[in-house]
CSV table of C-alpha atoms in Angstrom, one decimal:
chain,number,residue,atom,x,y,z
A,2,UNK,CA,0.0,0.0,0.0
A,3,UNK,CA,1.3,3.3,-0.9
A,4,UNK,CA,2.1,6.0,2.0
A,5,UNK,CA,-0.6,8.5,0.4
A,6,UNK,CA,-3.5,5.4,0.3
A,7,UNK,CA,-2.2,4.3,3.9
A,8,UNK,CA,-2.5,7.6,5.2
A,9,UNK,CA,-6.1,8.1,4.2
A,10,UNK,CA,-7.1,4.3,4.9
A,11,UNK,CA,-6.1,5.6,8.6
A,12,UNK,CA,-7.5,8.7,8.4
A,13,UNK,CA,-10.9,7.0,7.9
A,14,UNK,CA,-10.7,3.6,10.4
A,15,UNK,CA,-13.2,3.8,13.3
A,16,UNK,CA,-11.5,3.0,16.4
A,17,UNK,CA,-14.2,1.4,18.7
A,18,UNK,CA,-13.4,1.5,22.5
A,19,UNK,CA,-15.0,-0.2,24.7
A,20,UNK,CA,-15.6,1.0,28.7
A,21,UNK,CA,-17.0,-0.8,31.8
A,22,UNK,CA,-20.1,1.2,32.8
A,23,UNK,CA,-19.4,3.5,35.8
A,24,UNK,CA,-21.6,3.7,38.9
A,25,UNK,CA,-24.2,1.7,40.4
A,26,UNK,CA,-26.5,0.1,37.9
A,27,UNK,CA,-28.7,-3.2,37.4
A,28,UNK,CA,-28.2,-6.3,36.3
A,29,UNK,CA,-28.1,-6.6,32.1
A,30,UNK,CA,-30.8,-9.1,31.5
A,31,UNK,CA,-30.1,-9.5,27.4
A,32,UNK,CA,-26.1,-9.5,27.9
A,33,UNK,CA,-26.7,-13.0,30.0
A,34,UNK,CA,-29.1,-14.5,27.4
A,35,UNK,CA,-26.6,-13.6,24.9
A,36,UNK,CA,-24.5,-15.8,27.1
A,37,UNK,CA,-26.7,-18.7,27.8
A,38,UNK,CA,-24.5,-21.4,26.6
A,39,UNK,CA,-21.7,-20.7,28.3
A,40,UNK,CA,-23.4,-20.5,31.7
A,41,UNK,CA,-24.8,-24.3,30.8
A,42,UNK,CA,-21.2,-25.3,30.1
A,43,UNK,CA,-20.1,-23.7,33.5
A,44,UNK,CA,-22.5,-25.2,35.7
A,45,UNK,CA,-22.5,-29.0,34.2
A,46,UNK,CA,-18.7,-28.3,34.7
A,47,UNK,CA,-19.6,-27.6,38.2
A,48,UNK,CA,-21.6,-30.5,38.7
A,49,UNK,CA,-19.2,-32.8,37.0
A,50,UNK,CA,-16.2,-31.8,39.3
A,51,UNK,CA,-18.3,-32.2,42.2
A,52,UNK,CA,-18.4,-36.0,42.2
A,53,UNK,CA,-15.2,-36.6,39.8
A,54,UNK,CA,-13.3,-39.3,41.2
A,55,UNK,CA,-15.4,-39.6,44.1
A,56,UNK,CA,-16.7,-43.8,44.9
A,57,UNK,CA,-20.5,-43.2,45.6
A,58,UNK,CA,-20.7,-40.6,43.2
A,59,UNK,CA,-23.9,-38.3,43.0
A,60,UNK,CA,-25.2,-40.5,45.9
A,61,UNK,CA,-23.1,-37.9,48.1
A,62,UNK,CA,-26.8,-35.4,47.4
A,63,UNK,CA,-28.6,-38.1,49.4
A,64,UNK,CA,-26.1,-39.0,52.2
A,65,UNK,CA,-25.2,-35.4,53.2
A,66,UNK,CA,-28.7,-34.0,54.0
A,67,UNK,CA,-29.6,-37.6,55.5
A,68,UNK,CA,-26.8,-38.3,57.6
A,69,UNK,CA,-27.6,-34.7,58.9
A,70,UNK,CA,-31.0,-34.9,59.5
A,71,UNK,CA,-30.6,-38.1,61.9
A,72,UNK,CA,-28.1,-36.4,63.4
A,73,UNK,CA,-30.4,-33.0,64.3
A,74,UNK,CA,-33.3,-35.1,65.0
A,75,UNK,CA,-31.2,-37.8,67.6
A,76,UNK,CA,-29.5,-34.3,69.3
A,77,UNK,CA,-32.0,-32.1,69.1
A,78,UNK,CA,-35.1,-34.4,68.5
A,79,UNK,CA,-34.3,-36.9,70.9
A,80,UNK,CA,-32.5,-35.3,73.6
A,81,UNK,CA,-33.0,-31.6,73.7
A,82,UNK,CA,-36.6,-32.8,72.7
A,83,UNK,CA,-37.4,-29.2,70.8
A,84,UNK,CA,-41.1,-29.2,69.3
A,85,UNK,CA,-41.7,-29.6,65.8
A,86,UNK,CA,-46.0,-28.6,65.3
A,87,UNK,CA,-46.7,-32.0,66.1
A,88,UNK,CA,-44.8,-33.8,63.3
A,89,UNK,CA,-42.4,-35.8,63.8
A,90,UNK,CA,-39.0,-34.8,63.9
A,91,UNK,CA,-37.2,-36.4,61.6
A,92,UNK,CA,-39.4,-35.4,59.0
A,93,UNK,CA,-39.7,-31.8,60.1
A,94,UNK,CA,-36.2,-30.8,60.0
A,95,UNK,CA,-35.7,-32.9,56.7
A,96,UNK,CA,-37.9,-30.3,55.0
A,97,UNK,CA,-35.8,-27.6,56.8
A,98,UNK,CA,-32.8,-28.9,55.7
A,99,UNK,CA,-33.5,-29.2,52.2
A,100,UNK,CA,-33.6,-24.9,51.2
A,101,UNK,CA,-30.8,-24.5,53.7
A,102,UNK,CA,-28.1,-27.1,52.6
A,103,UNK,CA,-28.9,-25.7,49.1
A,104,UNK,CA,-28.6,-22.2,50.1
A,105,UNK,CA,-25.2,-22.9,52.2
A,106,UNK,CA,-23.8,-25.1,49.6
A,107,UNK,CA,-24.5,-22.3,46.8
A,108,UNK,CA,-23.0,-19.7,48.8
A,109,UNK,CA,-20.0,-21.1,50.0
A,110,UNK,CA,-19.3,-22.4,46.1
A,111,UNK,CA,-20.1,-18.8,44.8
A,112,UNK,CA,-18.2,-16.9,47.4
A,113,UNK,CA,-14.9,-18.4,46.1
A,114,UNK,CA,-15.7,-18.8,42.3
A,115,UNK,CA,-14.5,-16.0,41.4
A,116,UNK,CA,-11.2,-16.4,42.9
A,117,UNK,CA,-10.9,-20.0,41.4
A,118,UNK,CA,-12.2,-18.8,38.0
A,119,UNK,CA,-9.1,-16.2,38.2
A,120,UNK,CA,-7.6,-18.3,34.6
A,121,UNK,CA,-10.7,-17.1,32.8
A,122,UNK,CA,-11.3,-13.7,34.2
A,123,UNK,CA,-8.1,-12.6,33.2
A,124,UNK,CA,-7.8,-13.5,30.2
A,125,UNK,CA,-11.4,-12.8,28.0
A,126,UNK,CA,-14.0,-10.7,28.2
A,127,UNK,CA,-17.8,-12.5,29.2
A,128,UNK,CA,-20.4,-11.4,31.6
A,129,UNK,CA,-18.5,-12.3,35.1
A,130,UNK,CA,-21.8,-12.4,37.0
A,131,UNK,CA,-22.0,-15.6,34.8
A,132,UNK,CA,-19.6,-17.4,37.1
A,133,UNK,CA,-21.4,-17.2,40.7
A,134,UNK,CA,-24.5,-17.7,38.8
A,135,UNK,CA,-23.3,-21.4,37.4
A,136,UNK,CA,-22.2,-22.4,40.9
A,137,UNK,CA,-25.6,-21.5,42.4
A,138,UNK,CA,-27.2,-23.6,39.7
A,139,UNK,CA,-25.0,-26.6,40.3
A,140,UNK,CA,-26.6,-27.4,43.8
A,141,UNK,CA,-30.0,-27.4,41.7
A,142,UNK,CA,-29.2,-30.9,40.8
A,143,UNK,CA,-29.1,-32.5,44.3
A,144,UNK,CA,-31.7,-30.4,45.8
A,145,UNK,CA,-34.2,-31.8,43.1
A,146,UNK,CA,-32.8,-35.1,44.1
A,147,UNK,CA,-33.6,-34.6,47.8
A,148,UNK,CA,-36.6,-33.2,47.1
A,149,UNK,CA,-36.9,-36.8,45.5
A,150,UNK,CA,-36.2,-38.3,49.0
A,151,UNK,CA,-38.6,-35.9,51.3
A,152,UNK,CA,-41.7,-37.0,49.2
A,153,UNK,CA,-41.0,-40.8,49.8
A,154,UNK,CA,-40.4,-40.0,53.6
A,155,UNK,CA,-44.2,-38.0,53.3
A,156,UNK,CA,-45.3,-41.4,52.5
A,157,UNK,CA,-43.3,-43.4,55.6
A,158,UNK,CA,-44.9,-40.7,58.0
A,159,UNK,CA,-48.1,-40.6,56.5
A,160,UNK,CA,-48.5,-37.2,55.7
A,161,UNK,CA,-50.2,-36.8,52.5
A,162,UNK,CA,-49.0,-34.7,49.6
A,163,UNK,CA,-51.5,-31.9,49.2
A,164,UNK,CA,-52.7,-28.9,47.1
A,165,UNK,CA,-50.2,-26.7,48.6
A,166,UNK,CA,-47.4,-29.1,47.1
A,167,UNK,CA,-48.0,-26.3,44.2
A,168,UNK,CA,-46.0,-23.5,45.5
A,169,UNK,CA,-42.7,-25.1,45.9
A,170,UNK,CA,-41.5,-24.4,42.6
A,171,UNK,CA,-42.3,-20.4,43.3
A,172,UNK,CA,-40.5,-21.0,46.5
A,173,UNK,CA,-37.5,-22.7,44.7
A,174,UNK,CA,-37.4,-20.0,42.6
A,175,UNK,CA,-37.3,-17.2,45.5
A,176,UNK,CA,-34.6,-19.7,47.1
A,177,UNK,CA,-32.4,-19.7,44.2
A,178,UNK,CA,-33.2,-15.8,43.9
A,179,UNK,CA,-31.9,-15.7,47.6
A,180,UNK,CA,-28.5,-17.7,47.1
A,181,UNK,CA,-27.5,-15.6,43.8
A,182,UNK,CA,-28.1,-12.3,46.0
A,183,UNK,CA,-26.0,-13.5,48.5
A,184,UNK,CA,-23.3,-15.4,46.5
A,185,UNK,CA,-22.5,-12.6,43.9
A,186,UNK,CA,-22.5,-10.2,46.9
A,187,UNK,CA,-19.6,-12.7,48.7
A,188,UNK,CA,-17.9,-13.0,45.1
A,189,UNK,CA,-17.1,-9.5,44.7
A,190,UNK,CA,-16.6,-9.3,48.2
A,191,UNK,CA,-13.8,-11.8,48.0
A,192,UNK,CA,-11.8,-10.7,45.3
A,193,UNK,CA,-11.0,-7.4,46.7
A,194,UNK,CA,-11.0,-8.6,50.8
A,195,UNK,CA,-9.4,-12.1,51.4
A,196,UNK,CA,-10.9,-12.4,54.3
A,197,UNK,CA,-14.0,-14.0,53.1
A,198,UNK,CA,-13.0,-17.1,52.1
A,199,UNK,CA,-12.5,-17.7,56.3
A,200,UNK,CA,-15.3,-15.6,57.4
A,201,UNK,CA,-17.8,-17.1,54.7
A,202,UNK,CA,-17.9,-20.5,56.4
A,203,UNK,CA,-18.4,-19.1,59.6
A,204,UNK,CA,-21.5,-16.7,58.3
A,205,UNK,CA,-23.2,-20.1,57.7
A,206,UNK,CA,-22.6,-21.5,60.6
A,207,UNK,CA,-24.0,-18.3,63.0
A,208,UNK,CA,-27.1,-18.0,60.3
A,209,UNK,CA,-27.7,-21.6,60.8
A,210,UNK,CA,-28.7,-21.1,64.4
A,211,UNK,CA,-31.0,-18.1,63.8
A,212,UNK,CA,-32.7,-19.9,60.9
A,213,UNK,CA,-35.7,-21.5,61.5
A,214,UNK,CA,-34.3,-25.5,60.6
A,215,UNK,CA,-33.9,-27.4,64.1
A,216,UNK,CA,-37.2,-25.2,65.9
A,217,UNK,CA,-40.0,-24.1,64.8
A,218,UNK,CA,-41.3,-20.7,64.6
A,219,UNK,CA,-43.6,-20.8,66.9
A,220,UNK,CA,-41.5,-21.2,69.7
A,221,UNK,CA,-40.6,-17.2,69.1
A,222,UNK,CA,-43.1,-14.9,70.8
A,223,UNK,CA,-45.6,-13.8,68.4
A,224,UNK,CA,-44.5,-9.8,68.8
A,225,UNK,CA,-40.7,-10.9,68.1
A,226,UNK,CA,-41.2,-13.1,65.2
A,227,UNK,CA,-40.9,-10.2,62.2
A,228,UNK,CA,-37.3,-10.7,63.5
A,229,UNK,CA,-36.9,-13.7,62.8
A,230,UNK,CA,-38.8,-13.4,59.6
A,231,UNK,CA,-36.0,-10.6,58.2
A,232,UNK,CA,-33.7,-13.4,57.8
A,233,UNK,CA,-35.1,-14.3,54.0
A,234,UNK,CA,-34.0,-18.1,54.6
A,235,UNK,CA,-36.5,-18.1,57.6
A,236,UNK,CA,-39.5,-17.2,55.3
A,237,UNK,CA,-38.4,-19.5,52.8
A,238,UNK,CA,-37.6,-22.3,55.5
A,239,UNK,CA,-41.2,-22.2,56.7
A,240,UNK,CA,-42.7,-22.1,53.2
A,241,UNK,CA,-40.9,-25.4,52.0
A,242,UNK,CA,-42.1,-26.6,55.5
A,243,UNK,CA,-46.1,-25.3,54.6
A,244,UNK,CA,-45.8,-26.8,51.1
A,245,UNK,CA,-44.7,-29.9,51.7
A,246,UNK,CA,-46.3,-31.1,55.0
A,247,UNK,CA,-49.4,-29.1,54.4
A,248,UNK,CA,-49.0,-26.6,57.4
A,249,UNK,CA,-50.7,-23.3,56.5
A,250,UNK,CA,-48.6,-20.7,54.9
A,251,UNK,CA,-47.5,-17.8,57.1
A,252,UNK,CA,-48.3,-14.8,54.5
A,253,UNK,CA,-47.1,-11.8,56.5
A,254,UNK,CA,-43.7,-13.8,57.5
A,255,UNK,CA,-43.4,-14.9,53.9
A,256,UNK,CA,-44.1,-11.3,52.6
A,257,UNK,CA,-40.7,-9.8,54.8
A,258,UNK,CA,-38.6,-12.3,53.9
A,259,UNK,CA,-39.5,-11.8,50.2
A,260,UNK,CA,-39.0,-8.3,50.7
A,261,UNK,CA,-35.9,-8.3,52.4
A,262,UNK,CA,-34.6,-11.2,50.2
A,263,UNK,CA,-35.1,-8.4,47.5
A,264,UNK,CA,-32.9,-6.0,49.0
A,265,UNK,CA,-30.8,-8.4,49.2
A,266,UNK,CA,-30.2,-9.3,45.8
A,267,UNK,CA,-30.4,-5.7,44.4
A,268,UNK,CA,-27.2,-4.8,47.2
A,269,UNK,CA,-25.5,-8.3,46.0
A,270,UNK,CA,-26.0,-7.6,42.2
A,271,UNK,CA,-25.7,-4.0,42.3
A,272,UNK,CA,-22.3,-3.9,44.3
A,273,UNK,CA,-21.2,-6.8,41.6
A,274,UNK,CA,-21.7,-4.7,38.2
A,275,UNK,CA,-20.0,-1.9,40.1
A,276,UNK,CA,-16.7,-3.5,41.2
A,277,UNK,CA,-16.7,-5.7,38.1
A,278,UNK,CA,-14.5,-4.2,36.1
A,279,UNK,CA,-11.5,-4.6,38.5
A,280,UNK,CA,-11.9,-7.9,38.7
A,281,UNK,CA,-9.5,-8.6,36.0
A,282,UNK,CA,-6.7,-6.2,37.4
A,283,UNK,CA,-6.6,-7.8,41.3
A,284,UNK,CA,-7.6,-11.2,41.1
């Protein structure tokens, strides 16, 4: 090419640049379509590595809630003797445990996916919101699959699958809405503060105890209870419980935790699409 033709081929090339939004601002609903597949591929990855090289496989989504449930219900069924609404307590805190192992598993595996993802964050440009959201999907799998196992204990107990049995895939959904609040929030959280990969596993444990899964609600004085019900997982816990074993649904506790369960995932996502573009620089 001739230095004259050169010159004017420059003089006319559109230079597009391309900057991270600045500010607080929502999640981008259409960018994540656009990148559907690859949040399949991430998650079956996820689910794959889970049980890679392990000897019982993906009958480790059956043995963990199970050995834990016969566990809470000889400690605290058995000998602390706490009330469960008149059902019996094995089954009771199986339905408790079901929404909270997924919700601790998803957040403990988001928290730090970030930080393990640090070979593709650096190196290509994809929605990174993608990555906590694969790992909170992955737990899907073995909660359907205990899921599975509650409705054959409903028939051992005797308590008949009703009506109500309809709202647990709105529940599920609120649940999963829950855990991606949460886990993007402990992501980005992560990447620029260390600290959360150690104080992440001891969040779970302290909001075990003021979740609703070993007790019931009632135990909590009436006037104290919209306490207990700003904890979202405590709305949630009881709603799995009211679907499942056909106790009524406690609308005004299910409405705070909904609402605060919002907040929560505006805060996570918001504070995520703000720090996101430096995740590439300090991770």
């Amino acid at each position: 090419m001739s230095e004259p033709r050169a010159n004017a081929y420059f003089d006319h090339e559109h230079v597009t640049v391309i900057e991270p939004p600045r500010g607080w601002h929502m999640l981008d609903w259409r960018e994540l379509w656009a990148y559907r597949e690859l949040l399949w591929v991430l998650a079956t990855r996820d689910i794959k590595v889970r049980y890679k090289q392990t000897v019982l496989g993906a009958a480790w989504a059956v043995i963990r809630p199970f050995t834990t449930m016969l566990i809470f219900s000889v400690v605290f069924g058995a000998l602390a003797r706490i009330p469960s609404d008149g059902l019996p307590y094995p089954i009771f805190v199986f339905a408790g445990l079901l929404p909270w192992t997924f919700f601790a598993g998803a957040i403990s595996a988001s928290g730090g996916s970030l930080v393990g993802s640090a070979h593709l964050v650096s190196k290509v440009y994809f929605p990174r919101l993608i990555i906590p959201l694969a790992s909170v999907g992955a737990g899907l799998a073995d909660l359907l699959v205990s899921i599975g196992i509650l409705l054959l204990m409903m028939v051992w107990y005797g308590v008949p699958w009703t009506w109500q049995l309809l709202a647990a895939p709105l529940l599920l959904a609120a649940l999963v809405f829950t855990a991606l609040g949460v886990g993007t929030l402990l992501s980005a959280l992560t990447v620029a503060y260390r600290d959360f990969t150690h104080l992440t596993p001891f969040l779970v444990q302290i909001w075990l105890y003021v979740t609703p899964v070993i007790f019931p609600v009632s135990i909590v004085p009436p006037r104290w209870q919209w306490l207990l019900y700003l904890n979202p997982m405590s709305g949630l816990v009881e709603g799995f419980r009211a679907a499942f074993l056909g106790r009524p649904f406690d609308l005004l506790g299910l409405s705070i935790s909904f609402a605060t369960a919002i907040a929560v995932f505006a805060l996570g996502v918001s504070y995520f699409e703000k720090v996101e573009r430096r995740f590439a620089d300090i991770i």
